[in-house]
PDB file of C-alpha atoms in Angstrom:
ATOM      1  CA  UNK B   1      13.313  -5.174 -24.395  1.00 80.00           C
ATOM      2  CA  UNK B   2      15.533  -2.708 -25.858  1.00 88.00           C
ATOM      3  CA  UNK B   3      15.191   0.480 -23.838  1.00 90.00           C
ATOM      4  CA  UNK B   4      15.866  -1.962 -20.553  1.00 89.00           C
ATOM      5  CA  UNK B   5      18.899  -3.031 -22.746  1.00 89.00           C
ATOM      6  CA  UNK B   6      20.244   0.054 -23.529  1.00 90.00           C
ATOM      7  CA  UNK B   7      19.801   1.286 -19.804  1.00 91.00           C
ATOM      8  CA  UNK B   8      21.464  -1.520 -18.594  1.00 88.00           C
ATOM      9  CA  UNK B   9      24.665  -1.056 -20.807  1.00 90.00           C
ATOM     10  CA  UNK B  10      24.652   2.699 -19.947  1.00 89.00           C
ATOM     11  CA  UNK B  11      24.777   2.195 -16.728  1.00 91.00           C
ATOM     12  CA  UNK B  12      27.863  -0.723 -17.340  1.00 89.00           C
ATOM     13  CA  UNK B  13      29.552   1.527 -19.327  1.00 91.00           C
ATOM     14  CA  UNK B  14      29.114   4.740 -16.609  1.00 91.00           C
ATOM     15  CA  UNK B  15      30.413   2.226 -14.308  1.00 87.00           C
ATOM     16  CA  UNK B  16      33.249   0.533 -15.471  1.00 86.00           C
ATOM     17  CA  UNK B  17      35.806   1.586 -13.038  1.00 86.00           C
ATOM     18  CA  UNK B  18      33.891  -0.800 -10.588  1.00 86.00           C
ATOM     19  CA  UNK B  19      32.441  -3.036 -13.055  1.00 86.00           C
ATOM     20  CA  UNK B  20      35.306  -5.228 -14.370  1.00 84.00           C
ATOM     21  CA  UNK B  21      32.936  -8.041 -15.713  1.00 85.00           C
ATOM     22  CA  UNK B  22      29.657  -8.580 -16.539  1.00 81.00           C
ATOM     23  CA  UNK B  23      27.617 -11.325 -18.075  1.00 76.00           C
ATOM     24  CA  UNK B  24      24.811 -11.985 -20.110  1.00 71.00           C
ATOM     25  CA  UNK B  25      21.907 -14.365 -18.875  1.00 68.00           C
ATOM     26  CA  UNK B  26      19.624 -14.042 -21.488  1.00 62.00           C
ATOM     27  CA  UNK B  27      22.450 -16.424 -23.411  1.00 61.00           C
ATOM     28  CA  UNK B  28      20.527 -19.420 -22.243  1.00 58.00           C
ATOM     29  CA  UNK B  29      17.027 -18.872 -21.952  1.00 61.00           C
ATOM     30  CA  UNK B  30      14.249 -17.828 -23.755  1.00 64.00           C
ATOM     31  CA  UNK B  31      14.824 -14.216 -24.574  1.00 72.00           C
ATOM     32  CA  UNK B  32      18.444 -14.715 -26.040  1.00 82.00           C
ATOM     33  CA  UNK B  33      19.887 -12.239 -28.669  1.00 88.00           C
ATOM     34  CA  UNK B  34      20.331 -14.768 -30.869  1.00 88.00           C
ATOM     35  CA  UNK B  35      17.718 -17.409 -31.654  1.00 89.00           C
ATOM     36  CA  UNK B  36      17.855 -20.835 -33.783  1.00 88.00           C
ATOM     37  CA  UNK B  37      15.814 -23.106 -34.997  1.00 90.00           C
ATOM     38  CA  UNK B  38      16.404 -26.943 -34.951  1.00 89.00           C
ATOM     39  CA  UNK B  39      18.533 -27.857 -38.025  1.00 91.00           C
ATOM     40  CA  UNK B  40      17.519 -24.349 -38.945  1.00 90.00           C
ATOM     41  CA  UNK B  41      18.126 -20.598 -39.525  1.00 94.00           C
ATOM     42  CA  UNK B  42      19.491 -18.528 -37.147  1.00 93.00           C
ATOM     43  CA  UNK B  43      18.441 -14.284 -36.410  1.00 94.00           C
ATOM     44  CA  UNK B  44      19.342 -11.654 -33.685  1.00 94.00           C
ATOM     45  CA  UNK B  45      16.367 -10.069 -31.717  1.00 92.00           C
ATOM     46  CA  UNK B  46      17.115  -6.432 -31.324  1.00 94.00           C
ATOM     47  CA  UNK B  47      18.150  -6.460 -27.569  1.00 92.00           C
ATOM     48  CA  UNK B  48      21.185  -8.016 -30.172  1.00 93.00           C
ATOM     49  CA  UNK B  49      21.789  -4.428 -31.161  1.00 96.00           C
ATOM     50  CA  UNK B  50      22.847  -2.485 -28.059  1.00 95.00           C
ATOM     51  CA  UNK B  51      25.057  -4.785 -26.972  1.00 92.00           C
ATOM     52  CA  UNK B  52      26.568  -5.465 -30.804  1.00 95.00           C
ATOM     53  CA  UNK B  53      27.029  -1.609 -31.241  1.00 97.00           C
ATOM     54  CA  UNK B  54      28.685  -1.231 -27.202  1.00 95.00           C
ATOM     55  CA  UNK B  55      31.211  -3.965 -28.178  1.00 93.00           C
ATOM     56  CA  UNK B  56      32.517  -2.485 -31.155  1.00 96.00           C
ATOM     57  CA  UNK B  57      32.138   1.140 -30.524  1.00 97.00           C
ATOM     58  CA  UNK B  58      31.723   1.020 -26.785  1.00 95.00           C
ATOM     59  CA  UNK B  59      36.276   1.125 -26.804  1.00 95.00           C
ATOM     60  CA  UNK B  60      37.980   3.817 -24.861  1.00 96.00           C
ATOM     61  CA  UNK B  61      37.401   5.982 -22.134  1.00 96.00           C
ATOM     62  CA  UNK B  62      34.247   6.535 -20.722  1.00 95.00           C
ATOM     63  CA  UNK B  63      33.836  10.226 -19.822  1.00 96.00           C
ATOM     64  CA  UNK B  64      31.454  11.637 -16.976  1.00 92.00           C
ATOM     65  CA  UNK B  65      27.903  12.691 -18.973  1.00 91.00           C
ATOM     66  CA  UNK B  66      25.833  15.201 -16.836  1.00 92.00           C
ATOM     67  CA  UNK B  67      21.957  14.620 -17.926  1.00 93.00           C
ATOM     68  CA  UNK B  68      19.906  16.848 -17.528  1.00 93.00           C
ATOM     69  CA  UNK B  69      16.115  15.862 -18.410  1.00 96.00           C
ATOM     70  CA  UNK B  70      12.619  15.512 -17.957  1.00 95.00           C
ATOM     71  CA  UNK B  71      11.778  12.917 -15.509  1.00 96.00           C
ATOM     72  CA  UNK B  72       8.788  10.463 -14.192  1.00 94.00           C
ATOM     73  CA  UNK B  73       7.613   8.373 -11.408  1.00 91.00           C
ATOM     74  CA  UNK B  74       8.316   4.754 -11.126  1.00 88.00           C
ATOM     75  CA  UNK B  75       5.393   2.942 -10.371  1.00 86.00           C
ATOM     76  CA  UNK B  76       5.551   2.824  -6.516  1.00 88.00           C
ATOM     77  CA  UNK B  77       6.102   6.709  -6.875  1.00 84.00           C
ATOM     78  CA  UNK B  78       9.370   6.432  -5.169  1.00 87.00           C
ATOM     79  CA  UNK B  79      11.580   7.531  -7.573  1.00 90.00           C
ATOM     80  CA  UNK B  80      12.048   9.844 -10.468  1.00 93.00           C
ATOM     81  CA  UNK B  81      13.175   8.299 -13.374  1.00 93.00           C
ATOM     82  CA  UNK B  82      15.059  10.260 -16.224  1.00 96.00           C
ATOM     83  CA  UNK B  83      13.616   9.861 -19.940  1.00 97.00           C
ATOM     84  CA  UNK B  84      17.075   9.739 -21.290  1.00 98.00           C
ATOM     85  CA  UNK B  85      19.783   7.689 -20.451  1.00 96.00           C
ATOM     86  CA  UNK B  86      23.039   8.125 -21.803  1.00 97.00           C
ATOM     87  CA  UNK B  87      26.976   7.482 -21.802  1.00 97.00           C
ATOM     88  CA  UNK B  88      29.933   8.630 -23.355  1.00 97.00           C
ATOM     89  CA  UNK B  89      32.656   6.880 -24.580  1.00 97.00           C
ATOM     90  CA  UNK B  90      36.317   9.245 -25.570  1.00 97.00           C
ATOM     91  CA  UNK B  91      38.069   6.835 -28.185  1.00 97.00           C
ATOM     92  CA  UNK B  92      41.434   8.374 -28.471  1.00 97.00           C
ATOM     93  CA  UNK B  93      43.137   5.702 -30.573  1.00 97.00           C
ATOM     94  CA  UNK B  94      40.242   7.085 -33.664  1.00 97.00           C
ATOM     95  CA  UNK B  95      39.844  10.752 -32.666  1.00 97.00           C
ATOM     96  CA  UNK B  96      36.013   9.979 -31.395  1.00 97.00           C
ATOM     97  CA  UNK B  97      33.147  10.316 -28.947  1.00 98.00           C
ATOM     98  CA  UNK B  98      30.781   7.875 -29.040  1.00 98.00           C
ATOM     99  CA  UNK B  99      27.366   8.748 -27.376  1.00 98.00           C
ATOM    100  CA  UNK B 100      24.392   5.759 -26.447  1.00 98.00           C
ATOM    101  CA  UNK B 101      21.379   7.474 -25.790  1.00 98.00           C
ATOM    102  CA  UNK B 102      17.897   6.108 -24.754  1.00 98.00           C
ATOM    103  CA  UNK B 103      14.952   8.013 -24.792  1.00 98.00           C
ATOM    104  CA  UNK B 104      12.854   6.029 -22.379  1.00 96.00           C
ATOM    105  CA  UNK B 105       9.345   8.659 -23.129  1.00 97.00           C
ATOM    106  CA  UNK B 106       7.262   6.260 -24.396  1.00 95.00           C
ATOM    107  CA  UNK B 107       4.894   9.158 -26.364  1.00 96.00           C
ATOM    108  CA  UNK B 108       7.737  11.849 -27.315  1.00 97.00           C
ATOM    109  CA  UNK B 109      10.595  12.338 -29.524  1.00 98.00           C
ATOM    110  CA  UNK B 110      13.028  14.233 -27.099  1.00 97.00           C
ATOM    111  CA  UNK B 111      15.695  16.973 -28.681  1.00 97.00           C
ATOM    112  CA  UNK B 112      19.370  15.533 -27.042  1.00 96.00           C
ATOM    113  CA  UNK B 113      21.472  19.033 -26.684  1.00 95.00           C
ATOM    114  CA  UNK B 114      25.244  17.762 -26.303  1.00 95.00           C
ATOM    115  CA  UNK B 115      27.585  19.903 -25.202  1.00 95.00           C
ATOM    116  CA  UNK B 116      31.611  18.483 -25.573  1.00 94.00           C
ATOM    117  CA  UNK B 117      33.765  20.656 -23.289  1.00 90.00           C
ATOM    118  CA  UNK B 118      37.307  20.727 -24.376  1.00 90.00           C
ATOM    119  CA  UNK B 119      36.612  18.685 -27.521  1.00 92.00           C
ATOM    120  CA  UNK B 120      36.227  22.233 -29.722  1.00 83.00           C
ATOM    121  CA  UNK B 121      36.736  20.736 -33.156  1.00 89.00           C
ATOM    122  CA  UNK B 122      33.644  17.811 -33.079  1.00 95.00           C
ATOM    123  CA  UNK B 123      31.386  17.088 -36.018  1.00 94.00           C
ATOM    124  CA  UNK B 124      28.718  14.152 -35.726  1.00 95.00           C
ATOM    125  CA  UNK B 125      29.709  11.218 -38.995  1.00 95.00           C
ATOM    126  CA  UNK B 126      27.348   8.508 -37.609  1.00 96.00           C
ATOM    127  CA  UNK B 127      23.880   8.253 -35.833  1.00 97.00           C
ATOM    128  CA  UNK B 128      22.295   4.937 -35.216  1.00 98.00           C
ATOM    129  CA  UNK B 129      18.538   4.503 -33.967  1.00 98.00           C
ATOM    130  CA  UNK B 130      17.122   1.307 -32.790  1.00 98.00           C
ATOM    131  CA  UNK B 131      12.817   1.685 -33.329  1.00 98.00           C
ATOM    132  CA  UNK B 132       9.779   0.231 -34.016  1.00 97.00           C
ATOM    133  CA  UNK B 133       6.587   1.830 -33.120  1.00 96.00           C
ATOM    134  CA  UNK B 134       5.492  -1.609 -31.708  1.00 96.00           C
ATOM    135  CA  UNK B 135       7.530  -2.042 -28.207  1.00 94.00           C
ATOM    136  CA  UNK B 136       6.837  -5.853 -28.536  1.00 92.00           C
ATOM    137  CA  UNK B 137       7.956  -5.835 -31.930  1.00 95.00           C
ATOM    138  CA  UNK B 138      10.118  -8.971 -32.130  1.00 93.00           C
ATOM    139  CA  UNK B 139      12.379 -10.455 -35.289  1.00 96.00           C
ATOM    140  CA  UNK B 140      11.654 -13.802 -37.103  1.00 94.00           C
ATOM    141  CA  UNK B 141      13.504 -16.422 -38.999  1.00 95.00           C
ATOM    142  CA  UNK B 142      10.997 -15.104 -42.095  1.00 95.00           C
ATOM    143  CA  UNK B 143      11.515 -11.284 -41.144  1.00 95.00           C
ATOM    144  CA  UNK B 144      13.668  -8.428 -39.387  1.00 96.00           C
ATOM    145  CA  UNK B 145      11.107  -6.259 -37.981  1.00 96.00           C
ATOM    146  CA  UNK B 146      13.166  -4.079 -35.520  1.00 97.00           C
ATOM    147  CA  UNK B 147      16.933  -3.631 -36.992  1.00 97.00           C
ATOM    148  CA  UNK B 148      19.243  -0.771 -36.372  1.00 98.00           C
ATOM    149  CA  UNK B 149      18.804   2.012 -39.078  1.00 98.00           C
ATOM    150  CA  UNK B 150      21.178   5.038 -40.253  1.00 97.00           C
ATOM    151  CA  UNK B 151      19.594   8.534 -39.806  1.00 95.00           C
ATOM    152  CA  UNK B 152      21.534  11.598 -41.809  1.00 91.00           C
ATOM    153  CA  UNK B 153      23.073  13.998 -39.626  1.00 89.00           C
ATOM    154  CA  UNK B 154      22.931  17.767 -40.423  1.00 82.00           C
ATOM    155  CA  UNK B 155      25.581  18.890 -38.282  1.00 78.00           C
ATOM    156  CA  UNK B 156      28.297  21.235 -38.370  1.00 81.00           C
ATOM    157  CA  UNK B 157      31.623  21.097 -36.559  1.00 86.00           C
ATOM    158  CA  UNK B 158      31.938  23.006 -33.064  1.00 89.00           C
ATOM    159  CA  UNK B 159      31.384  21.751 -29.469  1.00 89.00           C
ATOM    160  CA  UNK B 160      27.494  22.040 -29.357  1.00 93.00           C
ATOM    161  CA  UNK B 161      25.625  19.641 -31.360  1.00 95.00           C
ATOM    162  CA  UNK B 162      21.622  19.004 -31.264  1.00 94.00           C
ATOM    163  CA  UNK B 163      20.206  15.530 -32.380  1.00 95.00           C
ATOM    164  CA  UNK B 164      16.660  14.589 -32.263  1.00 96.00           C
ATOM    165  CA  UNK B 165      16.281  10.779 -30.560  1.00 98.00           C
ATOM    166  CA  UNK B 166      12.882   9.175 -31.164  1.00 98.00           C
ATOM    167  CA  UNK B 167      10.099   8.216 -28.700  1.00 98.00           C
ATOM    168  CA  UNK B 168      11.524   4.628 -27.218  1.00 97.00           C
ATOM    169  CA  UNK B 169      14.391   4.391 -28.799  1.00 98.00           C
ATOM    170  CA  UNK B 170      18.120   3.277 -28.641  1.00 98.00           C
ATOM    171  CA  UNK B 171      20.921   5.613 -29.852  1.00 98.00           C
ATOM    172  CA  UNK B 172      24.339   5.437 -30.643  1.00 98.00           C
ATOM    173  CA  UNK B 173      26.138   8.701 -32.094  1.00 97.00           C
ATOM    174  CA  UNK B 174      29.775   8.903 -33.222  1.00 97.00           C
ATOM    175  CA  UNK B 175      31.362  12.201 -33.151  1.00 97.00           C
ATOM    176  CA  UNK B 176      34.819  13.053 -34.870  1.00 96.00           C
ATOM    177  CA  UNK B 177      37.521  15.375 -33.460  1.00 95.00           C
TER     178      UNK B 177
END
């Protein structure tokens, strides 16, 4: 699914300086990205997305996000368990910070306050949400159910910057500087 996804590449991506490789299973079983049919069409399920969106914007430096959040219990009751996950990528070669945010509430659209210390001059140009209301929501070869969608940004430049993310939903926000 695509919040387990997007947690998954967050914590790659937050990670990287140990992580130098990492593969993807799903490739050859039943819950690929990409699905065919015999002599047929192919589509992209959206667990396609996160991983899509972190190799072409995922390129730079990741920087150290502090989250600060609302949490819950795992199901043992072991462990609290953040409703956002997040990293942040510094892309010096374009002048951007790329953000990939999951909101893992499962009932609530959560307000995502960033803060970019010593990047004064930043002004959001892209936000990307992954989101269907159905979690099992899955694509066909006849239709595109879950797909990743532009949302306009009303933002202004500065070093704060508030974006609302959807209940269960994958993020990726580009930020100029």
């Amino acid at each position: 699914d695509v919040l387990v996804v997007g947690t998954m590449l967050n914590s790659i991506l937050r990670h990287c300086d140990r992580v130098k490789i990492a593969c993807l299973a799903q490739l050859v079983n039943v819950i690929a990205p990409i699905m065919t049919e015999d002599m047929g069409k192919a589509w992209v399920q959206p667990t396609f997305y996160p991983f899509m969106f972190a190799s072409n914007r995922g390129r730079g430096t990741t920087l150290k996000s502090i989250v600060e959040c609302d949490s819950y219990k795992e199901k043992n009751n072991r462990y609290d368990i953040p409703y956002l996950e997040a990293s942040v990528i510094n892309n010096e070669e374009k002048r951007e910070l790329v953000v990939f945010a999951v909101n893992r509430s499962l009932e609530e659209d959560m307000t995502l306050s960033l803060n970019f210390e010593n990047f004064a001059d930043t002004v959001a140009s892209e936000h990307v949400v992954l989101y269907n209301d159905d979690l099992k929501a899955e694509n066909s070869a006849e239709k595109e159910t879950v797909s990743p969608v532009n949302v306009e940004i009303k933002d202004e430049k500065g070093v704060n910057h508030e974006v609302t993310l959807k209940k269960h939903s994958w993020n990726m926000l580009r930020f100029k500087y």
